[in-house]
Short mmCIF file of C-alpha atoms in Angstrom, two decimals:
data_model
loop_
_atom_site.label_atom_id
_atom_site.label_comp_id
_atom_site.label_asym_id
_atom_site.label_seq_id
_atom_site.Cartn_x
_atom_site.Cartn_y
_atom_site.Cartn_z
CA UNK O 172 -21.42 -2.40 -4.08
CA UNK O 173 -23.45 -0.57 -6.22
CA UNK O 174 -24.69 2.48 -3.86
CA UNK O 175 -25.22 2.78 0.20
CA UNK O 176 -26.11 6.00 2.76
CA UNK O 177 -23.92 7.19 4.53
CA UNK O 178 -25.54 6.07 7.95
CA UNK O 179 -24.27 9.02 10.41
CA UNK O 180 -25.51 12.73 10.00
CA UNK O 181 -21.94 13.59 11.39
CA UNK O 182 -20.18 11.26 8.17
CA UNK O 183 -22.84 13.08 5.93
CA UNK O 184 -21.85 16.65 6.66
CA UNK O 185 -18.00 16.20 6.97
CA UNK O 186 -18.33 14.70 3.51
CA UNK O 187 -20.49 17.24 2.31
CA UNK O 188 -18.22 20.16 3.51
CA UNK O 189 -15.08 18.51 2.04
CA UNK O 190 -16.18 18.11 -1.59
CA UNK O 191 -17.75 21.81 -1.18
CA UNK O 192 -14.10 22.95 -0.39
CA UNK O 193 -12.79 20.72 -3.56
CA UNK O 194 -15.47 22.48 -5.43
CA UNK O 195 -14.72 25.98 -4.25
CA UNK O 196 -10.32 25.30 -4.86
CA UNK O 197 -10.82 24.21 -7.94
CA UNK O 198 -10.38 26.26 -11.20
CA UNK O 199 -12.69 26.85 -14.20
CA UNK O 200 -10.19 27.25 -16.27
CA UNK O 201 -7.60 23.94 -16.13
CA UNK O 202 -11.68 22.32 -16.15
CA UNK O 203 -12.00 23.93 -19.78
CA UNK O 204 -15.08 25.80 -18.33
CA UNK O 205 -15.18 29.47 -19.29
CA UNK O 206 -15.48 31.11 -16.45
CA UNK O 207 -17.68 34.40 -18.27
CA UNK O 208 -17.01 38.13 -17.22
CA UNK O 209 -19.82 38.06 -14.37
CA UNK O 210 -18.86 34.84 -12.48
CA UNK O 211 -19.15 35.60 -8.67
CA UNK O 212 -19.01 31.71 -7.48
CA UNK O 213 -15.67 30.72 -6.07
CA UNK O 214 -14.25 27.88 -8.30
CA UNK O 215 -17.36 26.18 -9.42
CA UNK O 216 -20.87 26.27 -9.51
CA UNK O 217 -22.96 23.42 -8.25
CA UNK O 218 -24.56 22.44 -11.65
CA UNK O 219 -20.75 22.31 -13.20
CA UNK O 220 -20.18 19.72 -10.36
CA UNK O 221 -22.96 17.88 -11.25
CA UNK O 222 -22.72 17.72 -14.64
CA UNK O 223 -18.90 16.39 -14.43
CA UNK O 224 -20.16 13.87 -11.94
CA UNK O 225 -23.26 13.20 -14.38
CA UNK O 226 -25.89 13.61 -11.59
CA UNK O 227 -28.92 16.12 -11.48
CA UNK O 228 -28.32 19.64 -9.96
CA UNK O 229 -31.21 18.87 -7.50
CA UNK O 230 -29.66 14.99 -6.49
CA UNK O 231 -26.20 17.03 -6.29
CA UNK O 232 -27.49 19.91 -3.79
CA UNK O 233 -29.03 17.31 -1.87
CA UNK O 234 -25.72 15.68 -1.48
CA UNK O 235 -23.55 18.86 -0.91
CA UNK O 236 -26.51 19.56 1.65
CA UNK O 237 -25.66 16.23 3.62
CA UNK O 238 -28.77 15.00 3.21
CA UNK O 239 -29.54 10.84 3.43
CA UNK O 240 -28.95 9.72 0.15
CA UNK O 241 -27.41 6.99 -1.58
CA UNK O 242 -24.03 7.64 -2.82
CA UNK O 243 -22.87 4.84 -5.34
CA UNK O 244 -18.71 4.17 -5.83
CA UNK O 245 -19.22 5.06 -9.08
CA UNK O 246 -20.42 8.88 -8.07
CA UNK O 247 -17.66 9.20 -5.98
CA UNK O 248 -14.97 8.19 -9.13
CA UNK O 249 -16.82 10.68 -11.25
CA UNK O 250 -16.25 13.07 -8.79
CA UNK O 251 -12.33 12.26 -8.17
CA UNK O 252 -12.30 12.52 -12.02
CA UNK O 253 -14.52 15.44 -12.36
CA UNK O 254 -12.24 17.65 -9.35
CA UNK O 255 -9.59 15.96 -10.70
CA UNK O 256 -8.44 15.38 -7.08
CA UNK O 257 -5.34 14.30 -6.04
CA UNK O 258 -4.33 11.03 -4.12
CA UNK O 259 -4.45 12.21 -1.10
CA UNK O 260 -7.63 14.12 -1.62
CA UNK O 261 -9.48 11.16 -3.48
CA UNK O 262 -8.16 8.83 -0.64
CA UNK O 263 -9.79 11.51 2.32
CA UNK O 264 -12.95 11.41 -0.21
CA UNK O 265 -13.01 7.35 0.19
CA UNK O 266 -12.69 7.48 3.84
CA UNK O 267 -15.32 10.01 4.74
CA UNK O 268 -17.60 8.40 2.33
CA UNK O 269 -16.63 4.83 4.15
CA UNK O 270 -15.34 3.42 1.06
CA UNK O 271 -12.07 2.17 0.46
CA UNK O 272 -10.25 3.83 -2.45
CA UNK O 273 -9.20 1.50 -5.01
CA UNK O 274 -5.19 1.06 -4.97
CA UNK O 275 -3.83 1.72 -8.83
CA UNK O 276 -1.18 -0.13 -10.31
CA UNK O 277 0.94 2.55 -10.31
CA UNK O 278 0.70 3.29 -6.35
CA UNK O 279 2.27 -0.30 -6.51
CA UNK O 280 4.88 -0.29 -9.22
CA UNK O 281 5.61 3.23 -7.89
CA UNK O 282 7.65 0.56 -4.76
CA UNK O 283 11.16 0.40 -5.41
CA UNK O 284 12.06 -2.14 -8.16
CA UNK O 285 15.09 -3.42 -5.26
CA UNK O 286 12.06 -4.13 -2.78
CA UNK O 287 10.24 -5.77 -4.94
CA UNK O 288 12.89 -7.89 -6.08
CA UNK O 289 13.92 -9.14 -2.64
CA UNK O 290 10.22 -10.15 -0.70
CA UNK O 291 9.82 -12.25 -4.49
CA UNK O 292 13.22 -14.25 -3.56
CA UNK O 293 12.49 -15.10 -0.02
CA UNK O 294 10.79 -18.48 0.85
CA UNK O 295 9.61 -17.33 3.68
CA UNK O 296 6.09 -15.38 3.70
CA UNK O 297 7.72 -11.43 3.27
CA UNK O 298 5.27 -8.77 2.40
CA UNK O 299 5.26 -4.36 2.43
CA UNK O 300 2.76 -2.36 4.58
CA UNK O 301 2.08 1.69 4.20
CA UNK O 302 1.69 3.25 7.43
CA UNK O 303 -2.35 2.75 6.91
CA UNK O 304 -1.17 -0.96 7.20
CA UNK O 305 -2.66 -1.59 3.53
CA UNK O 306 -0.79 -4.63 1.90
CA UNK O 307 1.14 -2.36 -0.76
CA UNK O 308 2.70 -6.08 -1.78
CA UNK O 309 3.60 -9.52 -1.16
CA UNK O 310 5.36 -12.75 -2.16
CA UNK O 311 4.14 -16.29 -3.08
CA UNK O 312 4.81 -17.67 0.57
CA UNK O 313 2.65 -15.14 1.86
CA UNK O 314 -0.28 -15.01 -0.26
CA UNK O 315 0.21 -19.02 0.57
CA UNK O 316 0.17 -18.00 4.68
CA UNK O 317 -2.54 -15.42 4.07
CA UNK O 318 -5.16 -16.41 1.43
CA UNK O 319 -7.00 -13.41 2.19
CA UNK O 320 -4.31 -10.83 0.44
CA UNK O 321 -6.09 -12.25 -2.68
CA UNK O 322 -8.51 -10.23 -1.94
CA UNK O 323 -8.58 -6.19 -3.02
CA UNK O 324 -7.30 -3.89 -1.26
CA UNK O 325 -5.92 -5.87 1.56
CA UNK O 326 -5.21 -4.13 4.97
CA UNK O 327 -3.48 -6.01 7.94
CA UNK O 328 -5.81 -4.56 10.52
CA UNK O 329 -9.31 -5.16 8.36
CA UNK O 330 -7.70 -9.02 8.35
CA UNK O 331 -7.42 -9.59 11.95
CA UNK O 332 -9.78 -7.82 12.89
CA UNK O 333 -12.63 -9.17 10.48
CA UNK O 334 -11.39 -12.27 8.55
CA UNK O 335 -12.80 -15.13 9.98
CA UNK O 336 -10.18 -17.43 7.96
CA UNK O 337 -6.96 -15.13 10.00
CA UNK O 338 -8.77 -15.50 13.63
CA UNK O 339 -8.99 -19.82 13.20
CA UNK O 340 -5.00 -19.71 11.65
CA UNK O 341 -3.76 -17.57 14.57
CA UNK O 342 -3.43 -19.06 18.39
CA UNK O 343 -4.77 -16.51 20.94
CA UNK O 344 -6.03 -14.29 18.42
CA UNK O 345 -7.63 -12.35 21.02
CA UNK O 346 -3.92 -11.18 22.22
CA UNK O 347 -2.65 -10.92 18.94
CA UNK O 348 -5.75 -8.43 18.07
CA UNK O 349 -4.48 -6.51 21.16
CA UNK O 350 -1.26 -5.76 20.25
CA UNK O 351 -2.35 -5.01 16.64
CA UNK O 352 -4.81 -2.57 17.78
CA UNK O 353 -1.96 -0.97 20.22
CA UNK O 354 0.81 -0.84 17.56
CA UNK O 355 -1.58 0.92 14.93
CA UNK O 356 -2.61 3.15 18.05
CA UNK O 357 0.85 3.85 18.20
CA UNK O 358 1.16 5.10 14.28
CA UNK O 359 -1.48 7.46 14.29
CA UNK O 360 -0.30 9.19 17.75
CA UNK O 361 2.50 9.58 16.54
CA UNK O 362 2.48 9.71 12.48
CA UNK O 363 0.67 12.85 11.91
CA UNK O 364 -2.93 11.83 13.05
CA UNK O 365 -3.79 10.52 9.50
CA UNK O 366 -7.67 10.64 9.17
CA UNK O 367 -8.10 6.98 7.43
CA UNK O 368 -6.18 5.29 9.84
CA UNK O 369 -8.29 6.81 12.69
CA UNK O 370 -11.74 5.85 10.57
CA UNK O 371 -10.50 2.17 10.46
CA UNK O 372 -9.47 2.33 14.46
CA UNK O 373 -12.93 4.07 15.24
CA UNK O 374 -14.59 1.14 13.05
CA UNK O 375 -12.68 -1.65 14.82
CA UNK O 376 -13.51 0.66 18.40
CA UNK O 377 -17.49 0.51 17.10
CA UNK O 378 -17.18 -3.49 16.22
CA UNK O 379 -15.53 -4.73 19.47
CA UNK O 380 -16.23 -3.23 22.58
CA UNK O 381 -12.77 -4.88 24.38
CA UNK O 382 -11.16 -2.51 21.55
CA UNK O 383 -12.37 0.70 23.21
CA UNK O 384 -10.83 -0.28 26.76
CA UNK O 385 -7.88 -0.75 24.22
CA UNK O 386 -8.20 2.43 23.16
CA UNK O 387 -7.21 3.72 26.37
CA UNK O 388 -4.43 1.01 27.77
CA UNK O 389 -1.67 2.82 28.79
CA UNK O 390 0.88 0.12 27.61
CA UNK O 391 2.64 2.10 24.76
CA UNK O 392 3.19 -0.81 21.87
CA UNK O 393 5.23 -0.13 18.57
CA UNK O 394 5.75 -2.02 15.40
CA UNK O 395 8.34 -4.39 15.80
CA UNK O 396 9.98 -7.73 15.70
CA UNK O 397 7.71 -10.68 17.31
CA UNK O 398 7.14 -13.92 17.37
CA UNK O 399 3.21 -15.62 16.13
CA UNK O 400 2.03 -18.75 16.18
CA UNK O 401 0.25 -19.26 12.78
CA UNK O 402 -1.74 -22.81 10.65
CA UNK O 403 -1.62 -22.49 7.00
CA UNK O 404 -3.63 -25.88 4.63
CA UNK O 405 -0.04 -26.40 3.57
CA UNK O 406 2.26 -26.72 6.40
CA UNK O 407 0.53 -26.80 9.57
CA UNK O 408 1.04 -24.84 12.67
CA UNK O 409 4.66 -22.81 12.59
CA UNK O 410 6.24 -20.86 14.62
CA UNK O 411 7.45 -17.13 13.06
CA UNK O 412 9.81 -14.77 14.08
CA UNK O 413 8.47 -11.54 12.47
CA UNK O 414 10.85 -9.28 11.67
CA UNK O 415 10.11 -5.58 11.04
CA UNK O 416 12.29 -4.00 7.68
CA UNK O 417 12.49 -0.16 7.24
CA UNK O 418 13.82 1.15 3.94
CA UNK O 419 15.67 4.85 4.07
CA UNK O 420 14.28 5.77 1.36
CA UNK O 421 11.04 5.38 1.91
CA UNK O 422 10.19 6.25 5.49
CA UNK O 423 6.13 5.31 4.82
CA UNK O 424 6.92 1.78 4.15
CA UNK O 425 7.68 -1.30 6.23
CA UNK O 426 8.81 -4.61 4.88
CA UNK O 427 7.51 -7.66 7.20
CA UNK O 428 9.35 -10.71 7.10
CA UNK O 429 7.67 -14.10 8.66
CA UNK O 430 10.90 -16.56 9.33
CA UNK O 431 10.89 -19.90 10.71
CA UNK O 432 14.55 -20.59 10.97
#
C-alpha cells in the first residue's frame, strides 16, 4: 500500500487534531531544533513538522487541516519518527489513519522467554493474543491449523471475520463469528474502552450488518474455554477443546491452547 484517503471527513479531522496535539507536546529542544528567543508556537511549528516528515509545508497544512488527501504508510513512519512518538501514540496514529501499525520484533521478544518456551513444546496448535486480539505469537501446530498467521500482523478477529480460508475450515462459522464478536465486545466494555479495538469492532459493525444487531445482544459473552469444530489440509476435521491461559505477570496477554485429547 503505497498511499490511500482517508475516506470519512470525521477519520480526517480526528487524525488531524491528534498529530496537531503531538506537534504542540513535543519539544524543540530533545528535536535538536533551537527554539530562538522569539518563538511563540507551542512545541513546533508546522514547517518543522514537515520537514521531519519530508513533505511540503503547503501538502502538510493541508493534512493538519483534514483535508482529502492521500496519506502514504510511509508519511505516517516519518511522522512516528519525526514526533518520535511512543507505542501507544504511534499505534492511536495507525488506527485513526486506518492502518495497522507494524508489530516490531521487540514488541515480540519483549513476551516472556517461559511463554515462549512452552506454546513451542506443545503439539497441539497453542498461540498468545494481546487484548486487541493481535497474534503476539504462535507454535508450529498452529501456524499448521491457521495458515493465515503467516501473514503480518495477524489479528484473531480480522481472521474470522475476513479470511475466506478460516470461514470454509470452521463449521457454523456464522455462530462462531457471533461469539467472537460478543467476547471482544466484552474486552473493550470492560478493558478501558481501547480506541483500536473499537475501530476494528466498528469495521466488522460497517462490513456485516448481522454484527450491528450483535452489537446490541444482551447475552454478556467472555473469553473462555470452548469447544470448535475446525478442517486443517493435514488432518481433517477435529474436534478442540480451547482452553483460555492467563499469565500473572502479564495481565494483557492470553495464551490459547487448541487440544484434542
Amino acid at each position: 500500500m503505497t498511499a490511500e484517503r482517508l475516506a470519512r471527513p470525521a477519520a480526517r479531522n480526528e487524525l488531524s487534531e491528534f498529530v496537531r496535539y503531538c506537534r504542540e507536546q513535543a519539544s524543540p529542544e530533545e528535536l535538536g531544533i533551537s527554539p530562538g528567543p522569539r518563538r511563540r508556537t507551542k512545541g513546533l511549528r508546522r514547517e518543522e513538522v514537515a520537514t521531519l516528515a519530508g513533505v511540503g509545508i503547503t501538502w502538510y497544512t493541508w493534512f493538519e487541516q483534514g483535508r482529502d488527501i492521500q496519506v502514504s504508510d510511509d508519511f505516517l513512519n516519518r511522522l512516528v519518527r519525526g514526533l518520535r512518538l511512543d507505542r501507544a501514540e504511534q499505534e492511536h496514529l495507525y488506527a485513526l489513519a486506518g492502518r495497522v501499525a507494524r508489530r516490531s520484533q521487540a514488541q515480540v521478544s519483549e513476551l516472556p522467554a517461559g511463554l515462549l518456551t512452552m506454546i513451542n513444546a506443545l503439539s497441539d496448535p497453542a498461540y498468545i493474543l494481546d487484548k486487541r486480539w493481535d497474534v503476539l505469537a504462535f507454535n508450529k501446530a498452529a501456524s499448521e491449523q491457521f495458515p493465515m498467521f503467516g501473514e503480518q500482523n495477524p489479528n484473531i478477529l480480522r481472521i474470522v471475520f475476513f479470511s475466506d480460508a478460516y470461514r470454509k475450515s470452521v463449521r457454523d462459522w456464522q455462530s462462531t463469528a457471533r461469539l467472537m464478536f460478543l467476547k471482544a465486545r466484552h474486552d473493550y466494555l470492560t478493558g478501558g474502552s481501547d480506541p483500536i479495538l473499537r475501530g476494528l469492532l466498528d469495521e466488522i459493525v460497517d462490513a456485516f450488518p448481522l454484527a450491528k444487531k450483535w452489537w446490541s445482544d444482551p447475552e454478556i459473552v467472555r473469553i473462555g474455554d470452548s469447544r470448535k469444530e475446525l478442517h486443517s489440509a493435514n488432518f481433517g476435521w477435529r474436534t478442540f477443546h480451547l482452553s483460555v491461559l492467563v499469565y500473572e505477570d502479564r495481565p494483557d496477554i492470553r495464551i490459547i491452547v487448541y487440544s484434542t485429547g
